[in-house]
Short mmCIF file of C-alpha atoms in Angstrom, two decimals:
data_model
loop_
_atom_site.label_atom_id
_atom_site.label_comp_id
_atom_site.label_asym_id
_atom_site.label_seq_id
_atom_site.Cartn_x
_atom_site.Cartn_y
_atom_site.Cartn_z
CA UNK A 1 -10.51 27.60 -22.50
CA UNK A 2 -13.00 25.82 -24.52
CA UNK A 3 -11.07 26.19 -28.26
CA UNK A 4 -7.72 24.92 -26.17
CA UNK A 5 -9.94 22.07 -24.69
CA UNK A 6 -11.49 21.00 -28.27
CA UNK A 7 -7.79 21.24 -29.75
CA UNK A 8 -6.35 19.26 -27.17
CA UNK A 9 -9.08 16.04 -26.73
CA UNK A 10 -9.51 16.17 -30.67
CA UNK A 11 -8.14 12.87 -31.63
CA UNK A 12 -5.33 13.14 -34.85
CA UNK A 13 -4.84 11.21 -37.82
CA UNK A 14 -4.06 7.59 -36.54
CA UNK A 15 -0.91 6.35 -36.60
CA UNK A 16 0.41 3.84 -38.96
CA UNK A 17 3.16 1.41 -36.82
CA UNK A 18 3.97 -1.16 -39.61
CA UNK A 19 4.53 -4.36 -38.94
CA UNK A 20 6.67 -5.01 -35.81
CA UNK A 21 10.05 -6.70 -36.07
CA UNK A 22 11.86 -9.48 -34.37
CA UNK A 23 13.41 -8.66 -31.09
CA UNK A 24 16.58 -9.70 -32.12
CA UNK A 25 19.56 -8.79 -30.37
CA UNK A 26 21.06 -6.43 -33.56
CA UNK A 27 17.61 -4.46 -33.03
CA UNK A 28 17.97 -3.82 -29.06
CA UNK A 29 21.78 -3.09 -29.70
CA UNK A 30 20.32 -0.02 -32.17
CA UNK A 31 17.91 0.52 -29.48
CA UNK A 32 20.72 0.76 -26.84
CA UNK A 33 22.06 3.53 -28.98
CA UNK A 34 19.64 5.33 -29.47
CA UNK A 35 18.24 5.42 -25.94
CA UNK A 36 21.61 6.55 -25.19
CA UNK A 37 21.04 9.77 -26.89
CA UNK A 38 17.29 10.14 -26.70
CA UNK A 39 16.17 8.98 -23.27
CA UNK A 40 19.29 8.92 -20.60
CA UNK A 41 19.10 12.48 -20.01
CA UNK A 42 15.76 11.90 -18.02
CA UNK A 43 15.07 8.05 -17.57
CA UNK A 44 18.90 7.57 -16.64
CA UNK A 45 21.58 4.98 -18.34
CA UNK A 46 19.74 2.02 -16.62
CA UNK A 47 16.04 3.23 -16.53
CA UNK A 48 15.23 3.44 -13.16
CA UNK A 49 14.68 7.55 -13.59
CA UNK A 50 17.37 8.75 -11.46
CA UNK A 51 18.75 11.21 -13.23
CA UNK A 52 15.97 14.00 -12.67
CA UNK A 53 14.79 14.57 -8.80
CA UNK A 54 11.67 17.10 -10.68
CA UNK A 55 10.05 17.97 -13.78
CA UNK A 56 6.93 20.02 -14.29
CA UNK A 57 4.03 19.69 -16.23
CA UNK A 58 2.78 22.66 -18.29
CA UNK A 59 -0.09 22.91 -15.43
CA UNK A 60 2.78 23.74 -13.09
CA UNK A 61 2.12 20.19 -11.26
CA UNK A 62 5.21 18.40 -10.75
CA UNK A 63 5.76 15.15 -12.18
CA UNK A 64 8.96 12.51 -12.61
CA UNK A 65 10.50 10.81 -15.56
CA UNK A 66 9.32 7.17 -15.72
CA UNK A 67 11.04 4.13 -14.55
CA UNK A 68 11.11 1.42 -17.13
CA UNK A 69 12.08 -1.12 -14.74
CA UNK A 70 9.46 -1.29 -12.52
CA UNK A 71 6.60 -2.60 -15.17
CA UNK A 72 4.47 0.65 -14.67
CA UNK A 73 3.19 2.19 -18.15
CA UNK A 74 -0.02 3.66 -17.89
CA UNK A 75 -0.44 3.63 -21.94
CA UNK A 76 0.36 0.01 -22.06
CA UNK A 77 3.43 -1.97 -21.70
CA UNK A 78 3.50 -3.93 -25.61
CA UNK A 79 6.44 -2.21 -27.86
CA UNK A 80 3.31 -0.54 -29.84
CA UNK A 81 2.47 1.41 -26.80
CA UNK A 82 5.75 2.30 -26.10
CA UNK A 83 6.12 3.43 -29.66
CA UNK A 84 2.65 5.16 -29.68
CA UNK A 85 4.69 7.16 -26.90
CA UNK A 86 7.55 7.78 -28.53
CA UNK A 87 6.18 8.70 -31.52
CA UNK A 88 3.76 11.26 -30.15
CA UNK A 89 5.06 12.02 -26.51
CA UNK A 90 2.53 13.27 -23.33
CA UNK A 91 0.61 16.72 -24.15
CA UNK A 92 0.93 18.51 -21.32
CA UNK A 93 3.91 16.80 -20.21
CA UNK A 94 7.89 16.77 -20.39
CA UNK A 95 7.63 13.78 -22.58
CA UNK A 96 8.53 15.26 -25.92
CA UNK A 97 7.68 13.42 -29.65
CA UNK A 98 10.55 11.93 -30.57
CA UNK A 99 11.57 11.99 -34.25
CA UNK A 100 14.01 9.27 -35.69
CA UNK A 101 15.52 9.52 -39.15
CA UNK A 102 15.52 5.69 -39.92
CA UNK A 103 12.03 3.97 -40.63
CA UNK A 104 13.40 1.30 -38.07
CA UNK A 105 15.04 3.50 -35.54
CA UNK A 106 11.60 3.73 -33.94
CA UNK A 107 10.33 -0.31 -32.95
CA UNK A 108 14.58 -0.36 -32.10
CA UNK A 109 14.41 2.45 -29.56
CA UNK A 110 10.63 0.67 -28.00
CA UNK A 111 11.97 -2.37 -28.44
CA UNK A 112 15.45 -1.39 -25.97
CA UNK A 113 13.09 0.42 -23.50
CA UNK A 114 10.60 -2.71 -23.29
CA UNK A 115 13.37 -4.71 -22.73
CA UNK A 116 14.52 -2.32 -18.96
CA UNK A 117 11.07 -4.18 -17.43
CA UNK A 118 12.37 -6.44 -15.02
CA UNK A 119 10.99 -10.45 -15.48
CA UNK A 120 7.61 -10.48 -13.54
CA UNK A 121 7.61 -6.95 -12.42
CA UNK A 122 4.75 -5.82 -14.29
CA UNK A 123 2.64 -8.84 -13.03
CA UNK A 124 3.87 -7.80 -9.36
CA UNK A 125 2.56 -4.01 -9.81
CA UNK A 126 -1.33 -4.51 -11.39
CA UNK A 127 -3.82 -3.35 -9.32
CA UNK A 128 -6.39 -6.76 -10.45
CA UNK A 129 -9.06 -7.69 -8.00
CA UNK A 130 -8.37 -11.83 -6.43
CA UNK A 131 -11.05 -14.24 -5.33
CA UNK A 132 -9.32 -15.34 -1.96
CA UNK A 133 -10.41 -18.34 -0.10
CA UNK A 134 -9.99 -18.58 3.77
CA UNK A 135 -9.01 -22.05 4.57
CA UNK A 136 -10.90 -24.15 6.68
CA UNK A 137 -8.73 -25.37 9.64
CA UNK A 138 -8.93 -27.32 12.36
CA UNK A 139 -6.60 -25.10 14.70
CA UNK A 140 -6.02 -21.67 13.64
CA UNK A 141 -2.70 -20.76 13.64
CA UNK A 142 -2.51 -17.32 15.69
CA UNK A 143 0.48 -16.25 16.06
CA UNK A 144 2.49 -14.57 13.44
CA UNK A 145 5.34 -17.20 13.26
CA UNK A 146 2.97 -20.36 13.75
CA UNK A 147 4.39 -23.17 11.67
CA UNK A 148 0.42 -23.50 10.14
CA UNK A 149 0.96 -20.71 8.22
CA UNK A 150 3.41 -22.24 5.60
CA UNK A 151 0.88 -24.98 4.58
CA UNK A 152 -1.59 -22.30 3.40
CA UNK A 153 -0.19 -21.23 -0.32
CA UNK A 154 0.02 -16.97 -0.30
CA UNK A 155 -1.68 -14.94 -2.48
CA UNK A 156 0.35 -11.81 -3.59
CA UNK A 157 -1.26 -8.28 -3.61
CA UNK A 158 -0.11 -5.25 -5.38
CA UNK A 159 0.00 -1.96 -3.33
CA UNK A 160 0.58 1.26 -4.92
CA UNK A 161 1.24 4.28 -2.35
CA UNK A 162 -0.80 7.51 -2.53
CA UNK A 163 1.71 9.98 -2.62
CA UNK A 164 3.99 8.12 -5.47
CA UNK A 165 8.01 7.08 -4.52
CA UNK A 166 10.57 5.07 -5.96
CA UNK A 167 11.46 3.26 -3.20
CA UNK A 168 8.20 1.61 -1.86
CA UNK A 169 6.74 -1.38 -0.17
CA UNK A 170 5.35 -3.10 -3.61
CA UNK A 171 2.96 -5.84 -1.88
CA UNK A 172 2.16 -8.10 0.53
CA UNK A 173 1.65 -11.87 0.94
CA UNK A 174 -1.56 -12.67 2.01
CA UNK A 175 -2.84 -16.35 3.87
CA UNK A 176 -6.21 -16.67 5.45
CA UNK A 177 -7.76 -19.48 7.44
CA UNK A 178 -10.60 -19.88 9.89
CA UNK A 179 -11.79 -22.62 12.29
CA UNK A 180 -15.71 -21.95 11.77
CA UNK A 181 -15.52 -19.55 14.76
CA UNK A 182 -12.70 -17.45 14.14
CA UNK A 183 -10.78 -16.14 11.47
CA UNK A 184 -6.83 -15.65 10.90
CA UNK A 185 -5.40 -12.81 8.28
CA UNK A 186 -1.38 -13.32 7.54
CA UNK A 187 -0.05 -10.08 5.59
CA UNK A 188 3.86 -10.15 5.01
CA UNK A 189 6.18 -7.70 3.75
CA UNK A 190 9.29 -6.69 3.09
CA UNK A 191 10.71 -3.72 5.13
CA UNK A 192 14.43 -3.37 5.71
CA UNK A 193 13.68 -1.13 8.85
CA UNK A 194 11.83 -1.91 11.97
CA UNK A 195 9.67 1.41 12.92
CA UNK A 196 8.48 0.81 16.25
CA UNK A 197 8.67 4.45 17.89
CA UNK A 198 6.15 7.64 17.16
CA UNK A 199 6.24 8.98 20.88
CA UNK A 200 7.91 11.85 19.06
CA UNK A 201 6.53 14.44 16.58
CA UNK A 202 8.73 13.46 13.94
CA UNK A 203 8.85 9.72 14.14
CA UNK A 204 6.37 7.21 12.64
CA UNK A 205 5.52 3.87 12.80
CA UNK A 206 5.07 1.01 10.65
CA UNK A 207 1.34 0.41 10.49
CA UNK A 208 -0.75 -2.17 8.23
CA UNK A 209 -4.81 -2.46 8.11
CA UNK A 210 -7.87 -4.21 6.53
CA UNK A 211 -10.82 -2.96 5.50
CA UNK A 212 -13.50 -5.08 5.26
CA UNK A 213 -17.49 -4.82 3.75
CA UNK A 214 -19.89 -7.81 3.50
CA UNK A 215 -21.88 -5.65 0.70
CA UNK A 216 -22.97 -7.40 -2.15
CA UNK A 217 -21.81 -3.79 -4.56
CA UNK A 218 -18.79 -2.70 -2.12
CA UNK A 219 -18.78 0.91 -1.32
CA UNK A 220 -15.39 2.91 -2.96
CA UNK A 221 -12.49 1.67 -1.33
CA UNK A 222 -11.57 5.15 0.47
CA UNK A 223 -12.96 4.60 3.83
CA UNK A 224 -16.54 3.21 3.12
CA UNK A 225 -20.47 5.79 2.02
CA UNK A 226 -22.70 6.94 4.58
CA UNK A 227 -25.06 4.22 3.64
CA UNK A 228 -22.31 1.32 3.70
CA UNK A 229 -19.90 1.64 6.60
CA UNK A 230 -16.81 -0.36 6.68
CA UNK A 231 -15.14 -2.11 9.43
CA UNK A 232 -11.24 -1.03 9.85
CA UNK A 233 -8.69 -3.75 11.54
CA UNK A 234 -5.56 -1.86 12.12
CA UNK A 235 -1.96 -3.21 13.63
CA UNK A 236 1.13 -0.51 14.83
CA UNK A 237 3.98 -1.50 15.07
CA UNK A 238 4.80 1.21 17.89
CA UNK A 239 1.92 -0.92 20.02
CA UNK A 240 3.77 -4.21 20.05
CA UNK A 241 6.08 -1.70 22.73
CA UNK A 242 3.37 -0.80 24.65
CA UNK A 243 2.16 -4.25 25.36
CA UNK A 244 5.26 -5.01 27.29
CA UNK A 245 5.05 -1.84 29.96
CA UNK A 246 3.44 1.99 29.46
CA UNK A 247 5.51 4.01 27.47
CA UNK A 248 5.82 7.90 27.74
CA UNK A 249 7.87 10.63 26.39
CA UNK A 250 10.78 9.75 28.46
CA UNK A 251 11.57 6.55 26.97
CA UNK A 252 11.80 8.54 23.50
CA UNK A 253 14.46 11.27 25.08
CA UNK A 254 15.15 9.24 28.67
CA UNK A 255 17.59 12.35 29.91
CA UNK A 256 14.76 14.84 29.50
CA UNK A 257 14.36 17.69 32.20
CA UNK A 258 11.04 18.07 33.76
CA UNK A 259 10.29 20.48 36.36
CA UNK A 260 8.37 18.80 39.37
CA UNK A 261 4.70 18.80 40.07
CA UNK A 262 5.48 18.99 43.62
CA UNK A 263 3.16 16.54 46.35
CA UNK A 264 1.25 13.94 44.08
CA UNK A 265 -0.48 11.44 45.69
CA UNK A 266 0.20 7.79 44.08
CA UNK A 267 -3.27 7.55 42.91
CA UNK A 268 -3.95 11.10 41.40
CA UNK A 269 -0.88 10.36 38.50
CA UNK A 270 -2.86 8.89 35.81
CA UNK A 271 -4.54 12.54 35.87
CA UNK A 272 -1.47 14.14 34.85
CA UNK A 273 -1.92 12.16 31.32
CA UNK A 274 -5.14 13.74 30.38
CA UNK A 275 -5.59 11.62 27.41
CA UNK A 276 -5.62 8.53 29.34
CA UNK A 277 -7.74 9.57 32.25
CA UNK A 278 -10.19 10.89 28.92
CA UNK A 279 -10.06 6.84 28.01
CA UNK A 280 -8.36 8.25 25.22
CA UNK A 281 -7.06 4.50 22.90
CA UNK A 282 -4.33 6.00 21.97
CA UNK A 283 -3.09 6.26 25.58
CA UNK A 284 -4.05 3.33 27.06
CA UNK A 285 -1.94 2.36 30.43
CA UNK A 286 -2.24 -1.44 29.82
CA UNK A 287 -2.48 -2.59 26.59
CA UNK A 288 -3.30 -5.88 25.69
CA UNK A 289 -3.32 -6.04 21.80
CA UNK A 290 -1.37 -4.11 19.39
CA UNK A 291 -4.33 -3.86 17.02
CA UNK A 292 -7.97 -1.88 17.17
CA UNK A 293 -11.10 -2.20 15.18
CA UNK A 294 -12.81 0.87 14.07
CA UNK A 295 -15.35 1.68 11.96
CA UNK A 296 -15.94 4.52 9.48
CA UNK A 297 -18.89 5.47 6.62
CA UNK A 298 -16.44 8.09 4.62
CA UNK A 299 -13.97 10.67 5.20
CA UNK A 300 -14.12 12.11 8.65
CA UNK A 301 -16.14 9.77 10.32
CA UNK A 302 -13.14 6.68 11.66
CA UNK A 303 -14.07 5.84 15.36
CA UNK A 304 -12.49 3.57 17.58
CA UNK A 305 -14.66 0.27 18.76
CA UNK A 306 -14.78 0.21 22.38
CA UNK A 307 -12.58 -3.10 23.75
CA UNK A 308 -15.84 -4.26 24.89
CA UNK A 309 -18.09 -4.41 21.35
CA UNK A 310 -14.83 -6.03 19.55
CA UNK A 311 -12.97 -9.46 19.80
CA UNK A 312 -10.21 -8.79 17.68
CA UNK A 313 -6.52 -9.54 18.37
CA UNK A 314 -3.26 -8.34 16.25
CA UNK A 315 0.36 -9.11 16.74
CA UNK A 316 3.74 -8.50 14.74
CA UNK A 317 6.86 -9.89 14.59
CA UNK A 318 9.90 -8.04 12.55
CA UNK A 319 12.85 -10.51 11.08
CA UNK A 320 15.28 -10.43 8.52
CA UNK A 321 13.85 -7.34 7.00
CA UNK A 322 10.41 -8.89 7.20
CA UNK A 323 6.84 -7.79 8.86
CA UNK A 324 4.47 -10.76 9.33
CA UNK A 325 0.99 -9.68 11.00
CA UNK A 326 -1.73 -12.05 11.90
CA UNK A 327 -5.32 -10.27 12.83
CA UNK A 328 -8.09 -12.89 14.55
CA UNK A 329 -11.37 -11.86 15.20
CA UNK A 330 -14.83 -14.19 15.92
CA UNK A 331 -16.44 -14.55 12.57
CA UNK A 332 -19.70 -13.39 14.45
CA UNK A 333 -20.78 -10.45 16.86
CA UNK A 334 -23.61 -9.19 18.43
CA UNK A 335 -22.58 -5.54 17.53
CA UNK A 336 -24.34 -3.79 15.01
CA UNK A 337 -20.92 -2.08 14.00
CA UNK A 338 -19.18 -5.33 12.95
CA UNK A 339 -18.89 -6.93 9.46
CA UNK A 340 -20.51 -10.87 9.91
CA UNK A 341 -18.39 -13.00 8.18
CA UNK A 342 -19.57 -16.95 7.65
CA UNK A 343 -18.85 -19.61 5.14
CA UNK A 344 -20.29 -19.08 1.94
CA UNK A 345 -21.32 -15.41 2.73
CA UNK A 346 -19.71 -12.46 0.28
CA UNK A 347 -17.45 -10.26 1.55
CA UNK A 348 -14.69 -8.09 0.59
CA UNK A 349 -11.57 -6.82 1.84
CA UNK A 350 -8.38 -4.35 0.79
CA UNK A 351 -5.29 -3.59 2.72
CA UNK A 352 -2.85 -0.64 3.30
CA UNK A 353 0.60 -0.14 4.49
CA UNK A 354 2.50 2.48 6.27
CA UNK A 355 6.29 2.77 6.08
CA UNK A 356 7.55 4.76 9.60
CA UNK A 357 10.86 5.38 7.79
CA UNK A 358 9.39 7.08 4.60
CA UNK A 359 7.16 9.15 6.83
CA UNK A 360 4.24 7.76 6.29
CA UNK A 361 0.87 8.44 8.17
CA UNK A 362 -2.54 9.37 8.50
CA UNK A 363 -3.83 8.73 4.43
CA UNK A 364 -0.20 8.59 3.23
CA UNK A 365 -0.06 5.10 2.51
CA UNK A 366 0.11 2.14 0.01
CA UNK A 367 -3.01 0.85 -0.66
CA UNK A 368 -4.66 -2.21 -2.47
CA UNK A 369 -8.10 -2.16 -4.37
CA UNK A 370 -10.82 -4.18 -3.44
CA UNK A 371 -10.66 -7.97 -3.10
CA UNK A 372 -13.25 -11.34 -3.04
CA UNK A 373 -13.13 -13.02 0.37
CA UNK A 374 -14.81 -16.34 0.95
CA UNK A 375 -14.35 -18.72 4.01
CA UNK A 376 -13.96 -22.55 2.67
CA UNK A 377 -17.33 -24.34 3.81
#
């Protein structure tokens, strides 16, 4: 193991590029051709890596051809990295060397696949952290859809999911303001379907959160240390429903059979749902926020925040193929388990985002790294 280690983490001889040539379109014509033979067996005619559901590494781990349109190269993006790539291909991977005959062939061909990037989509997809500033308001502006939202200017922020697909939510717009009592988080996305149900065992709902730290040196962004717990502010979708009425099992299939429990008095049903009469949150018989703040020091160790240590609200609203979610919580509490935010204090923040349709739950999600919050004095 250790002679196939040493052979494999020994750096080569370096690689001479030569000077790199104009872009011009004679060179990305060559390039087209080229790709044509070398690369559209795997990365598809356009790119986007359609043409292979699987590959394997030699580890046995599967992997996925690489789509060039969506800015993502994890050896760099310039047409020297791509050539690097080309030239000597991914030990361990399905990416072979490649080996041109021309001494041009080679910036042609990176040159052709640089070119697949869409215009900004590499900008869209970096995982950088932001310095955001929560503007100082007069009157918050609550509600999802509140006109005061559009004079705050978004920031964008790049999510990247855990378990890695194609067709993802890339990011969310983000617009923050307080009133020196409260603060207001916006997050909107796009999401072409409206997951509201996950009474059933196979159905999931849209879901978006914040995690938020006021240490100076912010613990890892998975879930918070023993030492420095993190507050959790999480909206579902499915919860917007159970504001308007309780919801059971027979909304989700309404001509369900049910064999009768015989003579119930009125005020012994609740007792039938166990998990409510436990004071179980996720079975709550009147709720009045679609949102809950928890707190957690690591893996294993989320718990809910009783209604009475917390003062956050959340509400959604689903339109045109667009999420918006506004969280508002005080800025201060008496309980120990709550981040204190206040103008001109540190604090950070990083969001996540479940997609119901794609099957998303639990810690498969899109996530964002760590980001700068300060509230406008």
């Amino acid at each position: 193991a250790r002679a196939i280690a040493l052979e494999r983490t020994t750096p080569g001889a370096a690689l001479e590029l030569g000077a790199a040539p104009e872009a011009s379109a004679a060179l990305l014509a060559r390039g087209q051709q080229l790709y044509a033979i070398s690369c559209t067996p795997c990365h598809g005619a356009d790119g986007r890596a359609r043409a292979v559901d699987v590959q394997w590494n030699e580890d046995g781990s599967p992997t996925r051809p690489r789509d060039f349109t969506a800015g993502i190269f994890k050896g760099g993006s310039s047409r020297a990295d791509i050539m690097r790539r080309l030239r000597c291909g991914l030990p361990g991977s399905p990416m072979p060397s490649t080996e041109l005959a021309e001494a041009g062939d080679a910036w042609a061909l990176a040159s052709y696949v640089a070119s697949l990037t869409r215009p900004g989509a590499e900008q869209r997809v970096l995982q950088e952290r932001h310095a955001i500033v929560a503007r100082a308001v007069r009157t918050l502006p609550a509600a999802s859809d509140a006109p005061g939202w559009d004079e705050i200017e978004p920031v964008w922020l790049a999510l990247m999911p855990l378990w890695w697909r194609d067709e993802r939510i890339e990011g969310v717009e983000l617009r923050v303001a307080h009133d020196g009592k409260r603060v207001a988080f916006q997050l909107t996305w796009q999401d072409p379907t409206r997951d509201q149900e996950f009474l059933g065992t196979e159905t999931f709902t849209d879901l978006v959160a914040l995690q938020l730290t006021a240490e100076i040196d912010p613990p890892l962004f998975t879930m918070g240390e023993a030492q420095k717990p993190v507050n959790i502010w999480s909206w579902k979708a499915a919860w917007e429903l159970d504001r308007e009425r309780p919801r059971d099992v027979a909304d989700l299939h309404p001509n369900l059979s049910a064999d009768l429990y015989g003579y119930q008095p009125e005020e012994a049903a609740p007792l039938f749902i166990t998990a409510r009469a436990a004071g179980n949150p996720m079975a709550l018989e009147h709720r009045c926020c679609a949102g809950e703040e928890l707190t957690c020091s690591g893996f294993g160790t989320l718990a809910t925040l009783p209604r009475a240590r917390t003062t956050l609200d959340a509400s959604g609203l689903w339109k045109d193929g667009e999420w918006r979610v506004v969280f508002t919580r005080a800025l201060a509490s008496t309980s120990a388990d709550v981040v204190q935010l206040a103008p001109g204090a540190p604090a950070y923040f990083a969001a996540a985002v479940w997609d119901g349709s794609a099957g998303d739950r639990n810690g498969q999600k899109s996530v964002t790294v760590w980001h700068a919050l300060e509230l406008e004095r």
